[in-house]
Tab-separated table of C-alpha atoms and ligand atoms in Angstrom:
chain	number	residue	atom	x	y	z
A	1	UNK	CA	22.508	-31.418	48.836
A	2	UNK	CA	24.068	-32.353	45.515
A	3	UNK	CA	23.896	-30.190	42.770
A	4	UNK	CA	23.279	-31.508	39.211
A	5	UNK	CA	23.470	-30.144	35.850
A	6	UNK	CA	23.986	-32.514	33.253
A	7	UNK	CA	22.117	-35.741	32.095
A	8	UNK	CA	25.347	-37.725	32.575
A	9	UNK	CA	25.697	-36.675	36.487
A	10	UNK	CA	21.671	-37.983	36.515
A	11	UNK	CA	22.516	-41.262	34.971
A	12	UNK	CA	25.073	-41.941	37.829
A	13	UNK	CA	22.600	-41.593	40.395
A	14	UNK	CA	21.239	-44.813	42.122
A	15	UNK	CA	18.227	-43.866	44.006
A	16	UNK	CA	15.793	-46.592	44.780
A	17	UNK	CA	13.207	-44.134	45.641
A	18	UNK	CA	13.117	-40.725	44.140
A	19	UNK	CA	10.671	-38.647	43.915
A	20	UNK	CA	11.092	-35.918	41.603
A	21	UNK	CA	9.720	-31.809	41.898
A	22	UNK	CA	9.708	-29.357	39.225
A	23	UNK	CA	9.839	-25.713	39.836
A	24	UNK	CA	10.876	-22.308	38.822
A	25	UNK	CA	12.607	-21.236	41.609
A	26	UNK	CA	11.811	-18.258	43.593
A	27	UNK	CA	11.048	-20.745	46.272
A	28	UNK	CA	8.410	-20.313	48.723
A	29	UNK	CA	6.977	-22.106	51.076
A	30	UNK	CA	4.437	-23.657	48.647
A	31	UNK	CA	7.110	-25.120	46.623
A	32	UNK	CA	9.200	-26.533	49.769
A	33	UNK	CA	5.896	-28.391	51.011
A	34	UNK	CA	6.286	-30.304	48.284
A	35	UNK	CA	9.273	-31.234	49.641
A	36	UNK	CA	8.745	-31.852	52.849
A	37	UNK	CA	5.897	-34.114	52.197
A	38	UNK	CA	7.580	-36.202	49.558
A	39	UNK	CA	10.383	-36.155	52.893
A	40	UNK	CA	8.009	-37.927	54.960
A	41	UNK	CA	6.872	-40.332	52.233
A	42	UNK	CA	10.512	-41.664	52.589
A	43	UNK	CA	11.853	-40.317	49.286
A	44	UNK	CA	15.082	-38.763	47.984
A	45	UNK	CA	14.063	-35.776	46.840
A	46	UNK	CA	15.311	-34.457	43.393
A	47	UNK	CA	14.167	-30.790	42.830
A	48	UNK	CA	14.293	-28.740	39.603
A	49	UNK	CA	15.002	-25.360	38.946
A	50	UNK	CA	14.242	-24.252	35.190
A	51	UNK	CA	12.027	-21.647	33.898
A	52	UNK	CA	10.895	-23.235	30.807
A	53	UNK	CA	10.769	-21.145	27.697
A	54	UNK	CA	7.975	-23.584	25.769
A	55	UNK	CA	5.492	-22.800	28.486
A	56	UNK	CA	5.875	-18.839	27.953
A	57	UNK	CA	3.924	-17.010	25.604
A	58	UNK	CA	5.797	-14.256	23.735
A	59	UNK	CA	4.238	-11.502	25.570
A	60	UNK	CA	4.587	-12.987	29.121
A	61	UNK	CA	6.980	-12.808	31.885
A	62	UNK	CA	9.710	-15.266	30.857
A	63	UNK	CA	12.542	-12.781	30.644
A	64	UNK	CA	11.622	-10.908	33.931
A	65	UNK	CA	10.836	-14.381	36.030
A	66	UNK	CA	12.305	-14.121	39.637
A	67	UNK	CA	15.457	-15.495	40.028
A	68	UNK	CA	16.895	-16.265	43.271
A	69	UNK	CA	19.237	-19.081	43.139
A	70	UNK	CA	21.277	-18.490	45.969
A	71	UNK	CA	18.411	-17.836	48.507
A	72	UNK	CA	15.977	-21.054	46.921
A	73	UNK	CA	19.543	-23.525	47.319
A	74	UNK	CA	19.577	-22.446	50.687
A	75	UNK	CA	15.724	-23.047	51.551
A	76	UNK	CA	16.012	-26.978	49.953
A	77	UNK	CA	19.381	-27.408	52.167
A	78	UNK	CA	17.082	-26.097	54.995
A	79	UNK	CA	14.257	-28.796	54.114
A	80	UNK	CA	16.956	-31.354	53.570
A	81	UNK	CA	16.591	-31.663	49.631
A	82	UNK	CA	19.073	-34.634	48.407
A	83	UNK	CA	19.612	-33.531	44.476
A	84	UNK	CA	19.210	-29.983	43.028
A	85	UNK	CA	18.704	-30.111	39.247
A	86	UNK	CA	19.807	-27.372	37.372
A	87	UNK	CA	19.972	-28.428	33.557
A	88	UNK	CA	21.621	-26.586	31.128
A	89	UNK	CA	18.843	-25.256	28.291
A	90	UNK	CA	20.751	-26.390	25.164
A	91	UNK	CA	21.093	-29.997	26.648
A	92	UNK	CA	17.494	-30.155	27.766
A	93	UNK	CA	15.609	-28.831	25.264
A	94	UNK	CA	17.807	-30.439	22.557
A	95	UNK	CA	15.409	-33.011	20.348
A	96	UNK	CA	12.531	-32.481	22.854
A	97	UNK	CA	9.465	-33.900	21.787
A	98	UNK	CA	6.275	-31.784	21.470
A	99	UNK	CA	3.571	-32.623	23.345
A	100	UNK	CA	-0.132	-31.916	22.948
A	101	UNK	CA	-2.271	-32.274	25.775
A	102	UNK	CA	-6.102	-32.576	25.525
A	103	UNK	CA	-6.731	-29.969	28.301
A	104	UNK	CA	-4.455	-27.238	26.221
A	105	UNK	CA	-7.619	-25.479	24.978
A	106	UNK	CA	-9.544	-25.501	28.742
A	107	UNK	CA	-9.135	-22.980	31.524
A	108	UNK	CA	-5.808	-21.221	31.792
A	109	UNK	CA	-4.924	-22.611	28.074
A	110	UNK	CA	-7.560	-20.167	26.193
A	111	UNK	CA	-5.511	-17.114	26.960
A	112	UNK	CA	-2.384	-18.905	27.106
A	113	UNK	CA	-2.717	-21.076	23.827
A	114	UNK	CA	0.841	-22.933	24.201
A	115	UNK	CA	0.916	-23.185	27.544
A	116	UNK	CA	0.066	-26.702	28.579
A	117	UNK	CA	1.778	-28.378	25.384
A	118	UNK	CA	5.009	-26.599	26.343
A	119	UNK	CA	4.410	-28.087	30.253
A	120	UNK	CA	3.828	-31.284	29.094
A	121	UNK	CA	7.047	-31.427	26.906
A	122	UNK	CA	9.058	-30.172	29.339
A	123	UNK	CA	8.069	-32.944	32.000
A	124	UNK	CA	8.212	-35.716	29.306
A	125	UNK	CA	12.308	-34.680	29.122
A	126	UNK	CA	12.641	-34.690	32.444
A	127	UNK	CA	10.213	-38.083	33.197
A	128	UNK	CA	12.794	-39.951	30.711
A	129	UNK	CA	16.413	-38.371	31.754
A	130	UNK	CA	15.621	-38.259	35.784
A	131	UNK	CA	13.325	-41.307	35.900
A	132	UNK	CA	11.839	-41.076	39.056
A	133	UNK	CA	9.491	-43.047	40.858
A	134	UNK	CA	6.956	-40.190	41.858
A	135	UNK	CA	6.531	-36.910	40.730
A	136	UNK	CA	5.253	-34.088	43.244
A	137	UNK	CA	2.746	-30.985	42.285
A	138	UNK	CA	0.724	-28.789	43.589
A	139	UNK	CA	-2.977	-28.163	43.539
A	140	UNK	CA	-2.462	-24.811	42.903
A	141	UNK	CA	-1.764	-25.649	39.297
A	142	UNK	CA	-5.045	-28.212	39.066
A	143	UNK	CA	-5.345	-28.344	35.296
A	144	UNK	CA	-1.126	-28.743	34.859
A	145	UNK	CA	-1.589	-32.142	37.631
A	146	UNK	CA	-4.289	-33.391	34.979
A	147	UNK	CA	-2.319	-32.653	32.073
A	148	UNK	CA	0.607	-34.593	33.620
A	149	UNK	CA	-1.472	-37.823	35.001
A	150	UNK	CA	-2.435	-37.972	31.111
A	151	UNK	CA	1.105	-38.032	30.249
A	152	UNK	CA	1.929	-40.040	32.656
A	153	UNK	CA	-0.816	-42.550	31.100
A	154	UNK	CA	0.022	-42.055	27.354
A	155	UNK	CA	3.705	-43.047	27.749
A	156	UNK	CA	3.097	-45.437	30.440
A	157	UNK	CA	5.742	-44.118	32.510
A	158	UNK	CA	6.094	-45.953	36.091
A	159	UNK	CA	5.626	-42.824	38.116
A	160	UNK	CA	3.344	-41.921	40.596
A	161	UNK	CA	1.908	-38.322	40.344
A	162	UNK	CA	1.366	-37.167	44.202
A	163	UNK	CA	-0.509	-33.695	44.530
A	164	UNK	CA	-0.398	-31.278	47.553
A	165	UNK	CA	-2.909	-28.847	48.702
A	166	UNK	CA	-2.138	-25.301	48.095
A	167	UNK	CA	-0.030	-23.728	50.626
A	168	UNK	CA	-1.559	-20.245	51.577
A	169	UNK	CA	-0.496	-16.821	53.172
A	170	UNK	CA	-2.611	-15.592	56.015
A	171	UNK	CA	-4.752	-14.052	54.563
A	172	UNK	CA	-5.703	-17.147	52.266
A	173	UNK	CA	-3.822	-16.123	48.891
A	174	UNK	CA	-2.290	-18.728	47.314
A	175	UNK	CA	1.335	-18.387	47.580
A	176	UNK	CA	3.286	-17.936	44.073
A	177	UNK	CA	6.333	-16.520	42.892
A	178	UNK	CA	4.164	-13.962	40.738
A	179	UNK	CA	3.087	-12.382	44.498
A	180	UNK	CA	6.081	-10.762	44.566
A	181	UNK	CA	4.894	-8.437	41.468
A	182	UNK	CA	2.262	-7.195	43.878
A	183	UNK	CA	1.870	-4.048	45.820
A	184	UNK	CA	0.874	-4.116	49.426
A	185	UNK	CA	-2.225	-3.079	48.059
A	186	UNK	CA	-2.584	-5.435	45.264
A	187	UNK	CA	-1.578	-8.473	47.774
A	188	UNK	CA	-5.123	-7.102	49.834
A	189	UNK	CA	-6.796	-7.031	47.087
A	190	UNK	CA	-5.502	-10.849	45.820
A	191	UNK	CA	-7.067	-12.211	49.246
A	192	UNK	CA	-10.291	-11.729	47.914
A	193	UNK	CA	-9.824	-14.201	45.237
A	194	UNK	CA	-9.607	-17.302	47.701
A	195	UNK	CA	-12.346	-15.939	49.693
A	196	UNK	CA	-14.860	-15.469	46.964
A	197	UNK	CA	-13.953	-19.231	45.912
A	198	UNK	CA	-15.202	-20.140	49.176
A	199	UNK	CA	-17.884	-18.115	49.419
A	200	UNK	CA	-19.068	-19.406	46.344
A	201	UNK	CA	-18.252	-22.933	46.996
A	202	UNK	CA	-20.543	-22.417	50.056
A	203	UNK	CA	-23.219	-21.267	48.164
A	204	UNK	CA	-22.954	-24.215	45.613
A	205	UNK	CA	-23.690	-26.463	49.014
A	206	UNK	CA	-26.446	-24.238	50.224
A	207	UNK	CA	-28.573	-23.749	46.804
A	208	UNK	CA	-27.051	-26.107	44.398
A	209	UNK	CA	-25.603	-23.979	40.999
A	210	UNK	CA	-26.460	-21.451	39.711
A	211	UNK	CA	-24.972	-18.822	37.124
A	212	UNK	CA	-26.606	-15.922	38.530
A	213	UNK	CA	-24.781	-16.482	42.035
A	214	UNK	CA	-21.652	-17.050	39.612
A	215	UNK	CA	-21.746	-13.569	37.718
A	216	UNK	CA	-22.763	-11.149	41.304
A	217	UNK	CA	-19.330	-13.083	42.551
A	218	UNK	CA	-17.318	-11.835	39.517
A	219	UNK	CA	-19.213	-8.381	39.125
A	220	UNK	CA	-17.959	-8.220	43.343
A	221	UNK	CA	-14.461	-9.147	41.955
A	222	UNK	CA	-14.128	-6.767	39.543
A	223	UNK	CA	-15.403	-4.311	41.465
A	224	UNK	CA	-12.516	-4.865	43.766
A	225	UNK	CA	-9.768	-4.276	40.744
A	226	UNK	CA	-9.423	-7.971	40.149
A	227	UNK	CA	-9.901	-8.666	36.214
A	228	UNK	CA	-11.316	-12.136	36.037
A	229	UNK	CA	-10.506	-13.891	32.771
A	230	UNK	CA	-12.314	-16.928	33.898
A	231	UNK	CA	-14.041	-17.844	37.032
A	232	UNK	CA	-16.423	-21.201	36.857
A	233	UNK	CA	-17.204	-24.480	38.047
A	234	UNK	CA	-15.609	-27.536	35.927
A	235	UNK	CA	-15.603	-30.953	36.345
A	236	UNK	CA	-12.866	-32.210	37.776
A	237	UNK	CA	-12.221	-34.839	35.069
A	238	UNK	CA	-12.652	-33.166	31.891
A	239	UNK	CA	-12.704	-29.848	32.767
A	240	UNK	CA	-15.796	-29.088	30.627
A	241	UNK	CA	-17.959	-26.626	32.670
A	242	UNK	CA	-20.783	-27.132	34.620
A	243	UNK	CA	-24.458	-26.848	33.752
A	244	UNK	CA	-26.670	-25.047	36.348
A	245	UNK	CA	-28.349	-27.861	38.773
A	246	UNK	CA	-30.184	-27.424	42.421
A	247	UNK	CA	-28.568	-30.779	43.045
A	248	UNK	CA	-25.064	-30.877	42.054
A	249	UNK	CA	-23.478	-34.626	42.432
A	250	UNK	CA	-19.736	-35.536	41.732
A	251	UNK	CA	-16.072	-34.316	41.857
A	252	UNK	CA	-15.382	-30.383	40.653
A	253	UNK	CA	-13.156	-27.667	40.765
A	254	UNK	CA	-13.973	-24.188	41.098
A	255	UNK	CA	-11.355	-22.292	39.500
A	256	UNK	CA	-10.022	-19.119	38.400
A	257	UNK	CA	-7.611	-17.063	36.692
A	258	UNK	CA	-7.452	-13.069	37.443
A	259	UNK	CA	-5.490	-10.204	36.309
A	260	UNK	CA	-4.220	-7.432	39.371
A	261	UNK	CA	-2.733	-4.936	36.945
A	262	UNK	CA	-0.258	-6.798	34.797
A	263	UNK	CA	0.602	-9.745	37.797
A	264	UNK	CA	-1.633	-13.044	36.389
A	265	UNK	CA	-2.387	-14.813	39.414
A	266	UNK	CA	-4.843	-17.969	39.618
A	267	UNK	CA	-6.250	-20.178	42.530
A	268	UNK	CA	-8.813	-23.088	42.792
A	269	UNK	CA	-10.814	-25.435	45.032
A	270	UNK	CA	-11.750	-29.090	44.408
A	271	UNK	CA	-14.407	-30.500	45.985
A	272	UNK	CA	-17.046	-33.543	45.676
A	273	UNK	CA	-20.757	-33.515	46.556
B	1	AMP	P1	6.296	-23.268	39.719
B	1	AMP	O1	7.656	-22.947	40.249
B	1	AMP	O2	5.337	-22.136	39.798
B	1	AMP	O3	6.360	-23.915	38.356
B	1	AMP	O4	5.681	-24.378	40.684
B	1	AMP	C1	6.358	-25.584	40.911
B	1	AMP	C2	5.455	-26.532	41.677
B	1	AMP	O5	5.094	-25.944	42.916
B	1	AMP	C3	4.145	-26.847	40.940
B	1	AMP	O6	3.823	-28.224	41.108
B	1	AMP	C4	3.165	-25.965	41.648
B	1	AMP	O7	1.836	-26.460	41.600
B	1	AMP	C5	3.696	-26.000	43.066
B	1	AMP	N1	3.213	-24.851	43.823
B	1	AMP	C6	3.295	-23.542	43.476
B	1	AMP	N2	2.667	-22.773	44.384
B	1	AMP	C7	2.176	-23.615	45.330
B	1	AMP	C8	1.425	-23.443	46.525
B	1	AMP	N3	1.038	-22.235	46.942
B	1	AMP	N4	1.100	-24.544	47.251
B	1	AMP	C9	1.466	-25.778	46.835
B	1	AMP	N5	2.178	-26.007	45.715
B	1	AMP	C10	2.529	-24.953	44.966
């Protein structure tokens, strides 16, 4: 695996099929799915490591975020990664272009207001220096894969956007790098948040929607110590939220965000009826 950290080293490379995936590091096994699928898709596979300060409120975990650069190089050697991109801040951020997204004010960007402006920006940068011909996310982060298929659109970049389904522990919590804030406990506890998804998902097939069904499933969740900031059915276009209807028809997600004590964790399913 080659390791890259400045835009020049990019421009040298002569792939005639990348495919490109941003992370954080703190790899886990979610993260090296991506890999591994773009793998079988025949790609070269350029990954990222950079936590990026625009996406960070000022009260959020930007100076604590787990780094583990040793361990995550050792994981994309294991999964046969072909480029490691490590970019240097000042070089990356330096006359980056701010983005605004129309899904910044939906979901996860109401109590995180800069959020999805400051993903958007970042990707842009990297869309334009690394140029590749797909880029690979994860479902976990729904609303980030819609905010990046509009970017994609608005500056017509040729690049495919490829998304993966979530990659869970056994116990059905979405994997993260924010897990590893949890306590034993706490991790039990997280569980429940994929499980009421699909308890409620099941529901919404059984009865249609309703809101009462929607608040007993986040009284049950609080109950359990999991703060819900927002738990609802959107579409899975516009991400305006659903009206109640016996006979639901088209494409949603069901998605939430939840607090465990301080760890923010969220987790989602998309489904059509
Ligand atoms: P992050 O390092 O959290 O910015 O995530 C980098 C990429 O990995 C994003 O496209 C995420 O959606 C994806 N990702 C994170 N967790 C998972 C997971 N459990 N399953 C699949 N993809 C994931």
């Amino acid at each position: 695996m080659k390791i890259i950290k400045s835009n020049k080293e990019l421009e040298a490379l002569n792939s005639k099929k990348l495919a490109f995936v941003p992370t954080m590091g703190n790899l886990h096994a979610g993260h090296l799915k991506l890999v591994s699928e773009a793998k079988k898709l025949e790609y070269e596979v350029i990954v990222s490591i950079f936590v990026n300060p625009l996406q960070f409120g000022k009260d959020e975990d930007f100076d604590s975020y787990p780094k583990t650069l040793k361990e995550d190089k050792l994981k994309l050697i294991s999964k046969e990664c072909d480029y490691l991109f490590l970019p240097k801040s000042k070089e990356l951020l330096n006359g980056i272009h701010q983005e605004t997204s129309r899904y910044n004010n939906f979901l996860c960007g109401i109590d995180r207001p800069e959020h999805f402006n400051g993903v958007a920006s970042i990707i842009r940068k990297f869309l334009e220096i690394i140029k590749p011909n797909s880029i690979i996310m994860g479902e976990k982060d729904f609303q980030q894969t819609l905010v990046i298929k509009e970017l994609i659109i608005k500056h017509n970049f040729k690049c495919k956007l490829i998304t993966i389904p979530t990659a869970r522990e056994n116990s059905g919590l979405a994997m993260s790098s924010r897990n590893n804030y949890l306590t034993e406990t706490e991790r039990m506890q997280a569980a429940k948040i994929y499980s009421t998804l699909v308890d409620t998902k099941n529901l919404i097939f059984k009865n249609g929607f309703n809101r009462k069904d929607l608040k007993n499933k986040i009284i049950y969740l609080k109950k359990n110590n999991i703060n819900v900031i927002y738990f609802d059915l959107f579409d899975a276009e516009s991400l305006e939220s659903i009206n109640e209807s016996p006979h639901l028809k088209g494409n949603f997600v069901l998605a939430t965000a939840a607090k465990i004590g301080n760890t923010r964790l969220i987790d989602n399913i998309v489904f059509s009826i």
